[in-house]
Structure formats: C-alpha cells, structure tokens
Coordinates of C-alpha atoms and ligand atoms in Angstrom, one line a residue:
X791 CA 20.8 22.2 -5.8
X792 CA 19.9 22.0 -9.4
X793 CA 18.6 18.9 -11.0
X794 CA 20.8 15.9 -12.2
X795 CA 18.8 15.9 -15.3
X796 CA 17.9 19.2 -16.8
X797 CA 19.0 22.7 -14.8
X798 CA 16.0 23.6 -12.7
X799 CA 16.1 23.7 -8.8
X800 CA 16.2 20.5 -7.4
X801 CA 13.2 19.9 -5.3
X802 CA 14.7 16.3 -3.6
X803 CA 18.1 15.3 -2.9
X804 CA 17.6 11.6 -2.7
X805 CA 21.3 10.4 -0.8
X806 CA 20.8 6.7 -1.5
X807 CA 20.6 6.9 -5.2
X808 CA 22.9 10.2 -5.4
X809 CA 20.2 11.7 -7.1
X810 CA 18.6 15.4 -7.1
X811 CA 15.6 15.9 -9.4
X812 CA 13.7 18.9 -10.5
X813 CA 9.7 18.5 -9.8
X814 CA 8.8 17.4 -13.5
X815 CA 11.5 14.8 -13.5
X816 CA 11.1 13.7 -9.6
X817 CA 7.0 12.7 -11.1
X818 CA 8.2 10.6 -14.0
X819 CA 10.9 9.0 -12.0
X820 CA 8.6 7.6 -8.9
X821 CA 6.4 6.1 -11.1
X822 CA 9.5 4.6 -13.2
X823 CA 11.0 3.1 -10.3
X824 CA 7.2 1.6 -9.3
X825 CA 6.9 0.3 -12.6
X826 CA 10.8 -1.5 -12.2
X827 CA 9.4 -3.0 -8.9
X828 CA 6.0 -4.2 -10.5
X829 CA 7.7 -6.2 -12.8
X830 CA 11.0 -7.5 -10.8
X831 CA 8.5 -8.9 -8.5
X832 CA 6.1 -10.2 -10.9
X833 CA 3.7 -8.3 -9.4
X834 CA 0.7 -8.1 -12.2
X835 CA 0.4 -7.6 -15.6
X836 CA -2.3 -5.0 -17.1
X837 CA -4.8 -7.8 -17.5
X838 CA -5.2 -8.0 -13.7
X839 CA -7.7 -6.0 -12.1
X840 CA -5.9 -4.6 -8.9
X841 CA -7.6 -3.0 -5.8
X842 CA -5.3 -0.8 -3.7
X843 CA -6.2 -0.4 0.1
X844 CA -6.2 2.9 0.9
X845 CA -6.2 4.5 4.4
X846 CA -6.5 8.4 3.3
X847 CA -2.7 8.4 3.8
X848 CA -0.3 9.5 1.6
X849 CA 1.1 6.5 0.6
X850 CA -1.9 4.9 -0.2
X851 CA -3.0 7.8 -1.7
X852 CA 0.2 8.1 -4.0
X853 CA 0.2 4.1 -4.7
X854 CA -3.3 4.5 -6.3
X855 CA -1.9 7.9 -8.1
X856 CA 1.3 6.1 -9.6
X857 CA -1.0 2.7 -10.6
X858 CA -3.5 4.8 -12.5
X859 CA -0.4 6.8 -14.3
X860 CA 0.7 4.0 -15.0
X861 CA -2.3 3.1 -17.0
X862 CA -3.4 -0.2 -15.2
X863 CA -6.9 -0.6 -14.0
X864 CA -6.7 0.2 -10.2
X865 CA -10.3 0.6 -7.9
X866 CA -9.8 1.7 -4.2
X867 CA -11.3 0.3 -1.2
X868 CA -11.6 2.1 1.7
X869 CA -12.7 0.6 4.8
X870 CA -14.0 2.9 7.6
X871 CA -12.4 1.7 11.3
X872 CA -14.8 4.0 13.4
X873 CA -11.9 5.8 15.0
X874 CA -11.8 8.9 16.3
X875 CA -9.1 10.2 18.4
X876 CA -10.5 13.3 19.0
X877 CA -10.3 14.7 15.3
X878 CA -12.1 12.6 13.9
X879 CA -9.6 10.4 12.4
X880 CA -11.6 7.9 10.2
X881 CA -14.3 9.9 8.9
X882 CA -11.1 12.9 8.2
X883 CA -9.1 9.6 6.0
X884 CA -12.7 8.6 4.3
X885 CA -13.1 12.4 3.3
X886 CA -9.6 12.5 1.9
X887 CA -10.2 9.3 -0.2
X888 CA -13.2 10.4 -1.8
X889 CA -11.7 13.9 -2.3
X890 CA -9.1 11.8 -4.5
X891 CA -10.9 9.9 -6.8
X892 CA -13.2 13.0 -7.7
X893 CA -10.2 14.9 -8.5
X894 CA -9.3 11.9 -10.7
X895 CA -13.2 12.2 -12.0
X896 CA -12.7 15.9 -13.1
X897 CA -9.2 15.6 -14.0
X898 CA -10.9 13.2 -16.7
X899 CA -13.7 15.0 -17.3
X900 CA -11.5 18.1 -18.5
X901 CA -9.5 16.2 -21.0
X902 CA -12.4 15.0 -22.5
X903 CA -13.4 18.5 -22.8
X904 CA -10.3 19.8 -23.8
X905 CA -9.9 16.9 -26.3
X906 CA -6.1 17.6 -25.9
X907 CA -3.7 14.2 -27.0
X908 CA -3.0 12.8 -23.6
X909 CA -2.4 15.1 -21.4
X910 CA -4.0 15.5 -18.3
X911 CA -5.0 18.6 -15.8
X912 CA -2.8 20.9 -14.4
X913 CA 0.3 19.2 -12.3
X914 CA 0.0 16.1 -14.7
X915 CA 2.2 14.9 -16.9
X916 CA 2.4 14.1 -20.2
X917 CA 1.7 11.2 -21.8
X918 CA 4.8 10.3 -24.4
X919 CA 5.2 8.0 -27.1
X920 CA 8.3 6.8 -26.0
X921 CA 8.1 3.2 -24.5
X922 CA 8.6 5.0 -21.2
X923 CA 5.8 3.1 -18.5
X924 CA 4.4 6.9 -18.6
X925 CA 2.9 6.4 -21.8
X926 CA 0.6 3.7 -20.2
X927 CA -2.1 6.4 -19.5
X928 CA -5.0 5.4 -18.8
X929 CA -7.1 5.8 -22.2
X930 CA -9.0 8.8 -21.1
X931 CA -10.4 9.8 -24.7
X932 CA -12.2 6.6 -25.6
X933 CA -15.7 7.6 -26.1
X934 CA -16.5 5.4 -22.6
X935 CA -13.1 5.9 -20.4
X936 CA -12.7 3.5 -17.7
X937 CA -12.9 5.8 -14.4
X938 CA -11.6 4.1 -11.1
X939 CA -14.2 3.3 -8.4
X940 CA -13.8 3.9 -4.6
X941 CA -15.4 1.0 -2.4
X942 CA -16.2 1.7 1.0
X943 CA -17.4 -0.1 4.2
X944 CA -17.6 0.5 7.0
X945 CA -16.5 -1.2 10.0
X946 CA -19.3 -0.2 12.4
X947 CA -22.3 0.0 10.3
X948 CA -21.9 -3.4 8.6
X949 CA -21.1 -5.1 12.2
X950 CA -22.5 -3.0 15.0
X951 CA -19.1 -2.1 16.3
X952 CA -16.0 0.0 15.8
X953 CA -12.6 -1.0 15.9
X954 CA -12.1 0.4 19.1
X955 CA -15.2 -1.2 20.8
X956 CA -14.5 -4.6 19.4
X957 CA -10.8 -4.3 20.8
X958 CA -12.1 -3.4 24.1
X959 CA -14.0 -6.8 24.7
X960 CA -12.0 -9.5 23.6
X961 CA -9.0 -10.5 25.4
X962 CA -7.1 -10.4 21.5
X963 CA -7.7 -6.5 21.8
X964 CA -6.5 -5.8 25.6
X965 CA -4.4 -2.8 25.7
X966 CA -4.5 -2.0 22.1
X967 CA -6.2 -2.4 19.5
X968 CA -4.0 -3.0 16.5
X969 CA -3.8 -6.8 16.7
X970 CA -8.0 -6.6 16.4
X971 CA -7.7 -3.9 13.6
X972 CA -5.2 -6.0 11.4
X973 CA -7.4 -9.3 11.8
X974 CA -10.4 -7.7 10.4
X975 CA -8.8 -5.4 7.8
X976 CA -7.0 -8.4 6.3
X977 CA -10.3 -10.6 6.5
X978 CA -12.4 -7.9 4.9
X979 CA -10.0 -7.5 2.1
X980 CA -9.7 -10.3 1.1
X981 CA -13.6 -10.8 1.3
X982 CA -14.1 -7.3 -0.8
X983 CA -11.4 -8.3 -3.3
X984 CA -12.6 -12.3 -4.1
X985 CA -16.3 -11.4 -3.8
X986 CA -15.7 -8.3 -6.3
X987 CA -13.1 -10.2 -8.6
X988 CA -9.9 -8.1 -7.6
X989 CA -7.0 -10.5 -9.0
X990 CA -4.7 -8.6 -7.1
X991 CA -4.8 -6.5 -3.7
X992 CA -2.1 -3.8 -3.3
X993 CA -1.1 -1.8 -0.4
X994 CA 1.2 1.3 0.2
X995 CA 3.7 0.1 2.4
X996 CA 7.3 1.9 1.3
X997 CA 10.6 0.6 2.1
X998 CA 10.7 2.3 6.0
X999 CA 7.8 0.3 6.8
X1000 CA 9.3 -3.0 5.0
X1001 CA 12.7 -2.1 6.5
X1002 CA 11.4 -1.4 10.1
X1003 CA 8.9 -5.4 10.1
X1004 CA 12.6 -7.0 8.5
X1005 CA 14.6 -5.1 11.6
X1006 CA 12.0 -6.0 14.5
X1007 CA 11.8 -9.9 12.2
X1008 CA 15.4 -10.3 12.6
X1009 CA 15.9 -8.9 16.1
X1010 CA 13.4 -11.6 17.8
X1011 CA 14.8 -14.1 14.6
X1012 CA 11.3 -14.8 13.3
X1013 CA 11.8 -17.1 10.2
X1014 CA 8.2 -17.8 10.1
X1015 CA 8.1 -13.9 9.2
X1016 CA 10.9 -13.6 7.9
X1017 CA 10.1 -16.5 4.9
X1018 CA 6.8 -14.4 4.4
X1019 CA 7.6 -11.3 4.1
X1020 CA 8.3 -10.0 0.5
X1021 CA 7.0 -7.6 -2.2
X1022 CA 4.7 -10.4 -3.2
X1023 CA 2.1 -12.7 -1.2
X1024 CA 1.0 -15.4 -4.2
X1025 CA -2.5 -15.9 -4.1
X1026 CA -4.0 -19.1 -3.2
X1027 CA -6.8 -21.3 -1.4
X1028 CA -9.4 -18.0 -2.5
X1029 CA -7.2 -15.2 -1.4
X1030 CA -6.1 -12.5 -3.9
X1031 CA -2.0 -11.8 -4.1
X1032 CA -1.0 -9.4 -2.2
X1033 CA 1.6 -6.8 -3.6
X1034 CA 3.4 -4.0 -2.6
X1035 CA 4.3 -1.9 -5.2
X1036 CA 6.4 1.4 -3.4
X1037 CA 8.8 -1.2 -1.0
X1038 CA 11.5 0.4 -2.8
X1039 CA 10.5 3.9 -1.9
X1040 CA 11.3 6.0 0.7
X1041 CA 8.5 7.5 2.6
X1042 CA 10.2 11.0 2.2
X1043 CA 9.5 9.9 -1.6
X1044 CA 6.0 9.5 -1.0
X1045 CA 5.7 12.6 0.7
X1046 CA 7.4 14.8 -1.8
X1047 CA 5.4 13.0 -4.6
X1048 CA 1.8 13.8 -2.8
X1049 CA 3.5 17.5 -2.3
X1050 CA 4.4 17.8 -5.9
X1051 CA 0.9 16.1 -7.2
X1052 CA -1.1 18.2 -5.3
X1053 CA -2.6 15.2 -3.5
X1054 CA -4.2 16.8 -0.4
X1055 CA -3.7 13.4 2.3
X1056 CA -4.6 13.4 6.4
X1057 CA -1.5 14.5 7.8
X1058 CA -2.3 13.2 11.3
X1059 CA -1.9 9.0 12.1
X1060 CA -4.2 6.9 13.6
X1061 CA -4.3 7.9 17.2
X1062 CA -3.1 4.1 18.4
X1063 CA -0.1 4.1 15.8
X1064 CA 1.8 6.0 18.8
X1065 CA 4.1 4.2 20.8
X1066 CA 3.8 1.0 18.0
X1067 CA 7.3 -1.0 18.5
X1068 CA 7.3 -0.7 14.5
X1069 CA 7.8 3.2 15.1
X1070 CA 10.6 2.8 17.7
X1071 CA 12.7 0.9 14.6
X1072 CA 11.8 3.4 12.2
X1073 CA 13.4 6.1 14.2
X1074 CA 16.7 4.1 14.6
X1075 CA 16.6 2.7 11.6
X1076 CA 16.4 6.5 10.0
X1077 CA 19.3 7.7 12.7
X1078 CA 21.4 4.8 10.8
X1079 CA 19.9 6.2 7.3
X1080 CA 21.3 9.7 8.7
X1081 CA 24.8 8.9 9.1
X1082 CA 25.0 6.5 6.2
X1083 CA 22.4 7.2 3.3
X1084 CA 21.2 4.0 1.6
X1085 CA 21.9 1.9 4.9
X1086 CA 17.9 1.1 4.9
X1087 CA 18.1 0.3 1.8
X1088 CA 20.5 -1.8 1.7
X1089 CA 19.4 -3.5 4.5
X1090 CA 16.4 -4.2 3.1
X1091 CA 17.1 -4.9 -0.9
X1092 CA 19.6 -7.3 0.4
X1093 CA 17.5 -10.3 2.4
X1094 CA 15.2 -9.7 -0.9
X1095 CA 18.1 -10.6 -2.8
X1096 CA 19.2 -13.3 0.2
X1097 CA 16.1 -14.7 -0.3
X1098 CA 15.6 -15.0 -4.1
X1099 CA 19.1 -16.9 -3.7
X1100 CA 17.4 -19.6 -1.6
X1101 CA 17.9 -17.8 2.0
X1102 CA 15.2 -19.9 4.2
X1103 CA 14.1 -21.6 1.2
X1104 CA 13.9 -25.2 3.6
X1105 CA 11.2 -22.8 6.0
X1106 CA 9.1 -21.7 3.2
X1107 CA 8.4 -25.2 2.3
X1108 CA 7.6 -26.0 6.2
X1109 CA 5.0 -23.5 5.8
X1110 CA 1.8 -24.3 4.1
X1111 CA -0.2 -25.6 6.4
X1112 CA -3.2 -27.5 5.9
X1113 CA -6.5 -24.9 5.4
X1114 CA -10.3 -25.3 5.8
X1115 CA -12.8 -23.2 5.2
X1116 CA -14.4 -21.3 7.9
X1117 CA -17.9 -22.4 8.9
X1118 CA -19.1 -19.0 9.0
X1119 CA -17.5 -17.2 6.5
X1120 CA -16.2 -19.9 4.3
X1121 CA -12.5 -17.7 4.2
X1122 CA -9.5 -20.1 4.7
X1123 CA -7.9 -20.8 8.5
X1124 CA -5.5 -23.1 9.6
X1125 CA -7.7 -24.3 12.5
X1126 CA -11.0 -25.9 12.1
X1127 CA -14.2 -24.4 12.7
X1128 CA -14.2 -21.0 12.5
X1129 CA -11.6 -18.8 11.6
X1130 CA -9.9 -15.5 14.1
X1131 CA -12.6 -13.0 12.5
X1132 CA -15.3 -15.3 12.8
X1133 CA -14.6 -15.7 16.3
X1134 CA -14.7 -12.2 17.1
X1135 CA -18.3 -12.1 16.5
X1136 CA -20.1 -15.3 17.6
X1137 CA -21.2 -13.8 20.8
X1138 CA -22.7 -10.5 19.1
X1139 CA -25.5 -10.2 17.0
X1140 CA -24.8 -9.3 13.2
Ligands
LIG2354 S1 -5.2 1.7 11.9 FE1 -5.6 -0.1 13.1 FE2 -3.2 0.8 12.4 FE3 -4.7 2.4 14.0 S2 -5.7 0.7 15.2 FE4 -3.6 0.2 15.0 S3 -3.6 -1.2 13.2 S4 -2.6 2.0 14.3 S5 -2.1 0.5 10.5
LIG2355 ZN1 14.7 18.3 -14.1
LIG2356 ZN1 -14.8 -16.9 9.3

C-alpha cells in the first residue's frame, strides 16, 4: 500500500479516516491531528505550563513526544506505584521515562552542536516555516534552550507503603487495587501540579480508552459520568485542568507513532490491569471497529458532539457540589473533614 500523499510504502492504513501514510507523513500528521484537538477543546494555549503524567507507556510517552514537537512547554511527572508483578513493573516504567527525556537531552544537545536551522536528531522532523503546528519547535538554539524536566515520586518512599500494600489493608482496596491506585494518583497530581505551578495536567488516554469509560458509562446509564467525561476537566477550587490531548487517536496510532519515533516504551501492563471490566469493552468495542472501521469513533466523537449541543446540560449544573478543604492536606472534598486520600493514612505513621 503506498502513501495517500507522496508514493512511498505506506506504513499505516488507518480505515476510519481512509487514510494510508508513509512514515515521514504518518509523524507530521499525529501531531496535526493533536494540535486540532488542543484547540477544539480549548485545551491550553502556549502560555500554559502543562505537566503530562506519564506511566512509561506508550501513550504517555508519545503525548509528551507530540507536546514538545509541538513546541509548548511540557515537564513530566512520574510517580513510582511500587509494583512489581514479577518483572519489575514500576521500577521497568520509571527506567523507560527517564530513558526518554535523556534522549530528548541529547537530541538537544546535538543540534546545538550541529548548529543546523531547526532540525532535530535522526528520526525527527523538520521544523518548517509554513504555519503548519510543526513549526512550533521548541526553540532549541537560543543560547539557554528550555529542556523539559521529569519529576518523580515515589509512592512508597514518600509514605512507607506501596500501592499494593496500601490496597491490601483498607476495605477500599479489597480484591484489587485499582480503586486505591487511582485515589492517590489523582491526589498526588494534583498536589505536584498546584504546588509546582503546572496550569494544566495532561494525560495520554486515546480514543479506545475514552470509547471503552463512554461504553461501560452508558451500559450501567451513569449520567454523573457521563456529564464528566470529556477531553477537558476545567480547573477550579485549586485543581489544575485536566486535558486529554490524543482522545481522538487510536491506540494502534500511538503505537505506530512510538514504533516510527524510535521511542523505546514498557511493552508489558501493569500486572492488575488484567481482567479490568474497561478491557473487556475494549475488546468488543475493537470486534465492532473490525467489522465496521470508524464505529469507535463514531461512537465516541458523537456524545462529544451530543454534549457540546446541550446533551445532559440540566446534570452538569446538578453537579458542583459544595467543597472544603481537607484538614490534612488542605486539597478540596465534597465531605467534611478529611478527604479519601487523607483517610487512607490516618492510622499509619507518615
Ligand atoms: S496502574 Fe494502578 Fe492501573 Fe495498575 S494498579 Fe490498577 S489503576 S492497573 S491505570
Ligand atoms: Zn508519504
Ligand atoms: Zn486530604
């Protein structure tokens, strides 16, 4: 298959758009179609300083790729969940993170050297003139480039306990540990990104993960959810908005664009992402995709468009309820006292 814009060999057929590109065009075009969505959705503008949450994945990985292409002023935070799995699963996602943003370091470092006109190492494009977004590269030959930083914590040094061993004595964590994982990654987010002066937090969820939360949202009707979810969280009451920039990706996408970028990711998932409900609706949701491209997408891109037309408008204005500030950590929570995080720890010494 040769590519719809020039006549090299295709490296992706991409059904839901009719569209086969070459590797040179398929790495313009992702981060065209992320710029499309950053501004559709309002997302941020280059003033904002924007942390991106990344896991070691490949989406993460790409998001933080695509936002520094882009030329806007994107820092990583990783934070380190104490899993292991066997293989070492956390400290194998930490290693790929860091791996990154050296590459990004050196990949600097030699066009200062070179002192060639915008153009970064090998597998990088080139920086144009046009008004394409691509020309938004980050200014790598001022005398004092900005370089994006990588933040980590982790989990069990700054509170005595992993992921895992939290989980496994509270009655929140019984069975699993995902509900206990989520609580504290969103608390510590937002605590990194308003104590550091992140305007904006961004994470990598594509347009599987979006479509498979809107399929298991609608199946149980949960219009609490369903009025919240979106490309967009504003910010408010001391919490940075939340954005995510690849939700009208597919994960394939990502994959290929990691493949083609030469981003090396951890291949493996997180050894209690097996089994997840949200994995069971992926699967169907890509045997529909299968026998009728675009159908996720579709799906998906139409309650956005549902809801920009006023869809559950009347629910999104029953939702705001009253916050406080938790006693302990001063974060916002609906319920007085302290907030879920806070809650986890007030019989274990910090
Ligand atoms: S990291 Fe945490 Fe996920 Fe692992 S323990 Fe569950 S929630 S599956 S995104
Ligand atoms: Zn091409
Ligand atoms: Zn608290």
């Amino acid at each position: 298959m040769k590519c719809r814009k020039c006549s090299e060999v295709a490296v992706i057929n991409m059904r839901q758009h009719k569209l086969a590109l070459c590797a040179d065009h398929f790495i313009e075009w992702v981060p065209a179609q992320v710029e499309k969505s950053i501004r559709k959705y309002r997302m941020f503008t280059p003033q904002d300083r924007i942390l991106v949450a990344v896991s070691g994945g490949k989406d993460s990985l790409a998001l933080w790729d695509i936002l520094l292409s882009l030329g806007y002023r994107a820092d990583g935070l990783y934070l380190g969940l104490g899993i292991d799995g066997g293989f070492g699963y956390s400290d194998e996602s930490q290693r790929k993170c860091e791996a990154f943003v050296k590459s990004v370091e050196s990949g600097n470092q030699a066009i200062r050297e070179s002192g060639s006109q915008g153009i970064r190492e090998s597998g990088n494009r080139e920086a144009s003139s046009s008004d394409s977004p691509i020309s938004r590269f980050p200014d790598s030959l001022t005398p004092d480039p900005w370089l994006p930083k990588l933040h980590t914590l982790s989990i069990p040094a700054t509170y005595g306990e992993s992921i895992p061993e939290v989980a496994g004595r509270v009655q929140r964590g019984r069975g699993k540990p995902c509900s206990v994982c989520g609580l504290i990654k969103r608390h510590e987010m937002n605590r990194i990104a308003h104590e550091l002066g992140y305007s904006v937090l961004a994470t990598g969820h594509n347009l599987d993960d979006e479509a498979a939360v809107l399929f298991g949202n609608t199946m149980t009707w949960q219009v609490g959810y369903l009025a919240r979810q979106g490309p967009v969280l504003p910010e408010g009451d001391g919490f940075a908005r939340k954005v995510k920039p690849l939700c009208r990706l597919y994960e394939r996408e990502m994959a290929a664009y990691c493949l083609v970028r030469g981003i090396d990711y951890i291949y493996e998932e997180c050894p209690y992402s097996f089994g997840a409900t949200s994995i069971a609706h992926k699967e169907l949701l890509a045997e529909l995709e299968r026998k009728s491209p675009g159908a996720r997408q579709n799906f998906y891109l139409s309650f956005l468009r549902a809801k920009e037309n006023g869809f559950l408008n009347d629910h999104n204005q029953e939702l705001s309820p009253l916050m406080h500030a938790c006693e302990r950590c001063g974060q916002p929570t609906t319920a007085p006292g302290l907030c879920a995080f806070c809650r986890l720890w007030v019989n274990v010494k910090i």
